[in-house]
C-alpha cells in the first residue's frame, strides 16, 4: 500500500518541517551576526518605472534600463515581449496589416513579465484612452518614474509625491504653433489649424509637465529653447540627452544632384519650402532632383508635383536604405521636431546634412553639413547647389557626417541615457 505524506504544519512550505519553520524567523534575525548565513545585498542601482504609449524607438529606453537591471516595469498600450503567447500569431496566415502591427510591437530584448500592456476606455465612443494604471506594488518598488511626455504624471505624482519624475520631452512643446503659422501662410496646402480647445490642452499638459517633473530629458537644444519659452525657471530642469539611431554606417554610391527628403509630407516638415527651392533651381540646375520619401495627403502630393521632383511615397526599411545609398545629400528643413531619426540615419549613411536646428539634431555646421535658417527657400537652394557643385566639399561633409554619427550610435545612446538616469538618483 502506498502512503501519502502528511501535510506538515508549515503548510506554505510543505518541504520544511515544523521545526524549520519555527527556526526561520530566528535565523533571519541573526543573519548579521551568524557567520555563514547569507544576507541580501542592498541594490546598487535604482529601479525605474517606464510609462510609454506606443513603440517609440522599438522600446529602446526600456531595453536599456532592463540590460542594466534598472527597469521595474514598462507600462504601455501594447507590446509583445519574449514569451508572450501572441508572438505565435505572427506565424499564422493573418492579414498583412495585422502581422505588421504585431511585428512592430514585438521586442526580443524584453521578457513579457517586465511589460504591462493595456488601455482603459473612459466612456464608449469618447475616444479617450488611458494606459493601465501602474500597480501599487510597482509604484512602491520603484525608486522613480520615467514618463514619455508626462504620461500618467499627475496620477503618479499624487500616488508617490516623494519619488522623482523624469519626463521625456520628445518633441518641441510648441510644435502646434509652428504648424498654425504655416497653415495661415499657406492655406491652400490642405492642412487645418489646431482647434483652440486642443491648443489649450496642449499647453496645460506641457505646463503641468514642466512644473511637476523633477527633470526634463530633452533630445536637442531646440527642445530646451522651446521649453524655456514657457518660463526661464524651467531651464534648470532640462538635461540634454540626445537620442541615437540603430542604422550602422554604410556609405553608398551617390548620384550627383539627387537630394533626398525623408519624412511625412506635412507643413511642419518644411516640404513647401523644398518645393519653392526646386522652382528656383529648375532652369539653372536641371540635373538637381528633389526626392521625397514619405506619405502625404492627396492635396499635399499634388502641390509638390514638379518636373524636378520625385514622390516615392512611404518606403519600407530596405527601400529607404537603397535611397540613402543613392542620394547625394539629405535635406530636412523641418520647423519643429524633437530629434529626427532620419537625420541620424542619413549621417550614418555618409550623407551631408542640410537641415534646420529646429530639425532636432545638433550636427556640426560646416563639418557634417550646412545649418539652414527656418522658412528660407533661397538658403535651401544655395546650400544644395554649393554641395552638389563642389565635390571636394561634398566628400569632406560626407566623411564628417560618418564620424559624427558615431556619437549617435545605439551604444553611445545607451551609455548616455543610463548615465543621465543614474545621475538623477
CSV table of C-alpha atoms in Angstrom, one decimal, residues 120-370:
chain,number,residue,atom,x,y,z
A,120,UNK,CA,-8.7,51.8,-20.3
A,121,UNK,CA,-11.5,53.4,-22.2
A,122,UNK,CA,-13.2,56.2,-20.2
A,123,UNK,CA,-16.5,56.1,-22.0
A,124,UNK,CA,-17.8,54.2,-25.1
A,125,UNK,CA,-17.3,56.5,-28.1
A,126,UNK,CA,-15.4,59.1,-26.0
A,127,UNK,CA,-12.1,58.4,-27.9
A,128,UNK,CA,-10.2,58.8,-24.6
A,129,UNK,CA,-7.8,56.0,-23.9
A,130,UNK,CA,-5.5,55.8,-20.9
A,131,UNK,CA,-2.9,53.2,-20.1
A,132,UNK,CA,-3.5,50.6,-17.5
A,133,UNK,CA,-2.8,52.3,-14.1
A,134,UNK,CA,0.5,51.1,-12.5
A,135,UNK,CA,0.0,48.6,-9.7
A,136,UNK,CA,0.5,49.6,-6.1
A,137,UNK,CA,3.3,47.1,-5.9
A,138,UNK,CA,5.2,48.6,-8.8
A,139,UNK,CA,4.8,52.1,-7.6
A,140,UNK,CA,6.1,51.1,-4.1
A,141,UNK,CA,9.1,49.2,-5.6
A,142,UNK,CA,10.1,51.9,-8.0
A,143,UNK,CA,12.7,54.5,-7.0
A,144,UNK,CA,11.3,56.9,-9.6
A,145,UNK,CA,9.4,57.2,-12.8
A,146,UNK,CA,10.4,57.9,-16.4
A,147,UNK,CA,7.5,59.2,-18.4
A,148,UNK,CA,7.1,59.9,-22.1
A,149,UNK,CA,5.8,63.5,-22.2
A,150,UNK,CA,4.5,63.2,-18.6
A,151,UNK,CA,2.1,60.4,-19.4
A,152,UNK,CA,0.2,59.5,-16.2
A,153,UNK,CA,2.3,62.2,-14.5
A,154,UNK,CA,-0.3,63.8,-12.3
A,155,UNK,CA,-1.6,60.5,-11.0
A,156,UNK,CA,1.9,59.2,-10.2
A,157,UNK,CA,2.9,62.5,-8.5
A,158,UNK,CA,-0.2,62.1,-6.3
A,159,UNK,CA,0.5,58.5,-5.5
A,160,UNK,CA,4.2,58.9,-4.8
A,161,UNK,CA,4.9,62.5,-4.0
A,162,UNK,CA,8.4,61.9,-2.8
A,163,UNK,CA,9.7,60.0,-5.8
A,164,UNK,CA,11.4,61.7,-8.7
A,165,UNK,CA,9.8,62.0,-12.1
A,166,UNK,CA,11.8,62.3,-15.3
A,167,UNK,CA,9.8,63.4,-18.3
A,168,UNK,CA,11.0,62.8,-21.9
A,169,UNK,CA,10.2,65.9,-23.9
A,170,UNK,CA,10.4,64.1,-27.2
A,171,UNK,CA,9.1,67.0,-29.3
A,172,UNK,CA,9.1,70.8,-29.3
A,173,UNK,CA,6.2,71.6,-27.0
A,174,UNK,CA,5.0,74.5,-29.1
A,175,UNK,CA,5.1,72.5,-32.4
A,176,UNK,CA,1.4,73.2,-33.0
A,177,UNK,CA,2.2,76.9,-33.1
A,178,UNK,CA,4.7,76.4,-35.9
A,179,UNK,CA,2.0,74.4,-37.8
A,180,UNK,CA,-0.6,77.1,-37.3
A,181,UNK,CA,1.7,79.7,-38.7
A,182,UNK,CA,2.3,77.7,-41.9
A,183,UNK,CA,-1.4,76.9,-42.3
A,184,UNK,CA,-2.2,80.7,-42.1
A,185,UNK,CA,0.6,81.5,-44.6
A,186,UNK,CA,-0.2,78.5,-47.0
A,187,UNK,CA,-4.0,78.0,-46.7
A,188,UNK,CA,-4.3,76.1,-49.9
A,189,UNK,CA,-1.9,73.2,-48.9
A,190,UNK,CA,-4.7,71.1,-47.3
A,191,UNK,CA,-3.9,71.4,-43.6
A,192,UNK,CA,-6.1,72.8,-40.8
A,193,UNK,CA,-5.1,74.9,-37.8
A,194,UNK,CA,-5.1,73.5,-34.3
A,195,UNK,CA,-8.6,73.8,-32.7
A,196,UNK,CA,-8.4,76.3,-29.8
A,197,UNK,CA,-9.5,73.8,-27.2
A,198,UNK,CA,-6.9,71.3,-28.3
A,199,UNK,CA,-4.2,74.0,-28.2
A,200,UNK,CA,-5.2,74.9,-24.6
A,201,UNK,CA,-5.0,71.3,-23.6
A,202,UNK,CA,-1.5,71.0,-25.2
A,203,UNK,CA,-0.3,74.0,-23.2
A,204,UNK,CA,-2.0,72.9,-20.0
A,205,UNK,CA,-0.4,69.4,-20.2
A,206,UNK,CA,3.0,70.9,-21.1
A,207,UNK,CA,3.0,73.3,-18.2
A,208,UNK,CA,2.0,70.6,-15.8
A,209,UNK,CA,4.9,68.5,-17.1
A,210,UNK,CA,7.4,71.4,-16.6
A,211,UNK,CA,6.1,72.2,-13.1
A,212,UNK,CA,5.7,68.8,-11.7
A,213,UNK,CA,8.6,66.9,-13.2
A,214,UNK,CA,11.9,66.9,-11.4
A,215,UNK,CA,14.0,66.6,-14.5
A,216,UNK,CA,13.2,67.1,-18.2
A,217,UNK,CA,15.2,65.0,-20.7
A,218,UNK,CA,15.4,66.9,-24.0
A,219,UNK,CA,16.9,65.3,-27.1
A,220,UNK,CA,18.0,68.5,-28.7
A,221,UNK,CA,18.8,72.1,-28.0
A,222,UNK,CA,15.8,73.2,-30.0
A,223,UNK,CA,13.6,71.4,-27.4
A,224,UNK,CA,15.4,73.1,-24.5
A,225,UNK,CA,15.0,76.5,-26.1
A,226,UNK,CA,11.3,76.0,-26.6
A,227,UNK,CA,10.8,74.7,-23.0
A,228,UNK,CA,12.4,77.9,-21.6
A,229,UNK,CA,10.0,79.9,-23.7
A,230,UNK,CA,7.3,78.7,-21.2
A,231,UNK,CA,9.3,80.0,-18.3
A,232,UNK,CA,13.0,80.7,-17.7
A,233,UNK,CA,13.0,78.8,-14.5
A,234,UNK,CA,12.3,75.5,-16.3
A,235,UNK,CA,15.8,75.7,-17.9
A,236,UNK,CA,17.2,74.4,-14.6
A,237,UNK,CA,15.3,71.2,-15.0
A,238,UNK,CA,16.4,70.5,-18.6
A,239,UNK,CA,19.1,67.9,-19.4
A,240,UNK,CA,20.4,67.5,-23.0
A,241,UNK,CA,20.2,63.7,-23.7
A,242,UNK,CA,20.3,63.2,-27.5
A,243,UNK,CA,18.7,60.1,-29.0
A,244,UNK,CA,20.6,57.6,-31.2
A,245,UNK,CA,19.9,55.5,-34.3
A,246,UNK,CA,20.1,51.8,-35.0
A,247,UNK,CA,21.4,52.2,-38.5
A,248,UNK,CA,25.1,51.3,-38.8
A,249,UNK,CA,27.3,53.4,-41.0
A,250,UNK,CA,27.0,52.2,-44.6
A,251,UNK,CA,28.2,54.7,-47.3
A,252,UNK,CA,26.7,54.1,-50.8
A,253,UNK,CA,27.5,55.4,-54.3
A,254,UNK,CA,25.8,58.8,-54.6
A,255,UNK,CA,24.1,60.1,-57.7
A,256,UNK,CA,25.3,63.7,-58.1
A,257,UNK,CA,22.4,66.1,-57.7
A,258,UNK,CA,20.0,63.6,-56.1
A,259,UNK,CA,18.6,65.4,-53.0
A,260,UNK,CA,16.7,63.2,-50.5
A,261,UNK,CA,14.0,64.2,-48.0
A,262,UNK,CA,12.5,61.5,-45.8
A,263,UNK,CA,9.5,62.0,-43.5
A,264,UNK,CA,5.8,62.6,-43.6
A,265,UNK,CA,4.6,65.2,-46.1
A,266,UNK,CA,3.4,67.9,-43.8
A,267,UNK,CA,3.9,71.7,-43.5
A,268,UNK,CA,5.7,71.2,-40.2
A,269,UNK,CA,8.4,69.3,-42.1
A,270,UNK,CA,9.0,72.3,-44.4
A,271,UNK,CA,8.3,70.4,-47.6
A,272,UNK,CA,6.6,73.5,-49.2
A,273,UNK,CA,9.9,75.4,-48.8
A,274,UNK,CA,11.7,72.5,-50.6
A,275,UNK,CA,9.1,72.9,-53.4
A,276,UNK,CA,9.9,76.6,-53.6
A,277,UNK,CA,13.7,75.8,-53.8
A,278,UNK,CA,13.0,73.3,-56.5
A,279,UNK,CA,11.3,76.0,-58.6
A,280,UNK,CA,14.3,78.3,-58.1
A,281,UNK,CA,16.7,75.7,-59.5
A,282,UNK,CA,14.6,74.1,-62.2
A,283,UNK,CA,16.0,76.2,-65.1
A,284,UNK,CA,19.5,76.9,-63.9
A,285,UNK,CA,20.3,73.4,-62.4
A,286,UNK,CA,18.1,70.9,-64.3
A,287,UNK,CA,20.3,68.0,-63.1
A,288,UNK,CA,19.3,68.5,-59.4
A,289,UNK,CA,16.3,66.4,-58.4
A,290,UNK,CA,14.4,66.6,-55.2
A,291,UNK,CA,13.2,63.2,-54.0
A,292,UNK,CA,10.5,62.9,-51.3
A,293,UNK,CA,10.3,59.6,-49.4
A,294,UNK,CA,7.1,59.6,-47.2
A,295,UNK,CA,3.4,59.5,-47.3
A,296,UNK,CA,1.1,62.5,-47.5
A,297,UNK,CA,-2.4,63.7,-48.4
A,298,UNK,CA,-3.7,63.9,-51.9
A,299,UNK,CA,-3.6,67.7,-51.7
A,300,UNK,CA,-0.1,67.8,-50.4
A,301,UNK,CA,1.2,65.4,-53.1
A,302,UNK,CA,-0.4,67.4,-55.8
A,303,UNK,CA,1.2,70.6,-54.5
A,304,UNK,CA,4.7,69.0,-54.6
A,305,UNK,CA,4.5,67.8,-58.2
A,306,UNK,CA,7.1,69.4,-60.4
A,307,UNK,CA,9.4,68.3,-63.3
A,308,UNK,CA,12.5,68.1,-61.0
A,309,UNK,CA,10.6,66.4,-58.1
A,310,UNK,CA,10.1,62.7,-57.4
A,311,UNK,CA,7.4,61.4,-55.0
A,312,UNK,CA,8.3,57.9,-53.8
A,313,UNK,CA,5.5,57.6,-51.2
A,314,UNK,CA,6.1,55.6,-48.0
A,315,UNK,CA,9.1,53.3,-48.2
A,316,UNK,CA,10.0,50.2,-46.2
A,317,UNK,CA,13.3,50.0,-44.4
A,318,UNK,CA,15.1,48.1,-47.2
A,319,UNK,CA,13.8,50.6,-49.8
A,320,UNK,CA,14.8,53.5,-47.7
A,321,UNK,CA,18.3,52.2,-47.3
A,322,UNK,CA,18.7,52.0,-51.0
A,323,UNK,CA,17.6,55.6,-51.3
A,324,UNK,CA,20.2,56.6,-48.7
A,325,UNK,CA,22.8,54.9,-50.8
A,326,UNK,CA,21.8,56.7,-54.0
A,327,UNK,CA,21.3,60.2,-52.5
A,328,UNK,CA,23.9,63.0,-52.9
A,329,UNK,CA,22.8,64.8,-49.7
A,330,UNK,CA,20.0,64.8,-47.2
A,331,UNK,CA,17.6,67.8,-46.9
A,332,UNK,CA,15.4,68.3,-43.8
A,333,UNK,CA,14.2,71.9,-43.3
A,334,UNK,CA,11.7,71.0,-40.5
A,335,UNK,CA,10.2,73.7,-38.4
A,336,UNK,CA,9.6,71.7,-35.2
A,337,UNK,CA,10.9,68.3,-34.1
A,338,UNK,CA,12.3,66.7,-31.0
A,339,UNK,CA,15.1,64.7,-32.7
A,340,UNK,CA,14.6,63.5,-36.3
A,341,UNK,CA,15.8,59.9,-36.5
A,342,UNK,CA,16.0,60.1,-40.3
A,343,UNK,CA,18.7,62.8,-40.0
A,344,UNK,CA,20.8,60.4,-37.8
A,345,UNK,CA,20.3,57.6,-40.3
A,346,UNK,CA,21.4,59.8,-43.1
A,347,UNK,CA,24.5,60.8,-41.2
A,348,UNK,CA,25.3,57.1,-40.6
A,349,UNK,CA,24.9,56.6,-44.3
A,350,UNK,CA,27.6,59.3,-45.0
A,351,UNK,CA,25.2,61.9,-46.4
A,352,UNK,CA,26.0,65.6,-46.0
A,353,UNK,CA,23.1,67.2,-44.0
A,354,UNK,CA,21.3,70.3,-45.0
A,355,UNK,CA,18.9,71.0,-42.1
A,356,UNK,CA,17.5,73.5,-39.7
A,357,UNK,CA,18.3,73.4,-36.0
A,358,UNK,CA,14.6,73.0,-35.5
A,359,UNK,CA,15.0,69.6,-37.1
A,360,UNK,CA,16.3,68.4,-33.7
A,361,UNK,CA,19.8,67.1,-34.5
A,362,UNK,CA,22.7,69.3,-33.3
A,363,UNK,CA,25.1,68.3,-36.0
A,364,UNK,CA,28.3,70.4,-36.5
A,365,UNK,CA,27.8,73.2,-39.1
A,366,UNK,CA,30.5,73.0,-41.7
A,367,UNK,CA,31.7,69.6,-40.6
A,368,UNK,CA,28.8,67.3,-41.2
A,369,UNK,CA,26.6,69.6,-43.3
A,370,UNK,CA,25.1,73.1,-43.5
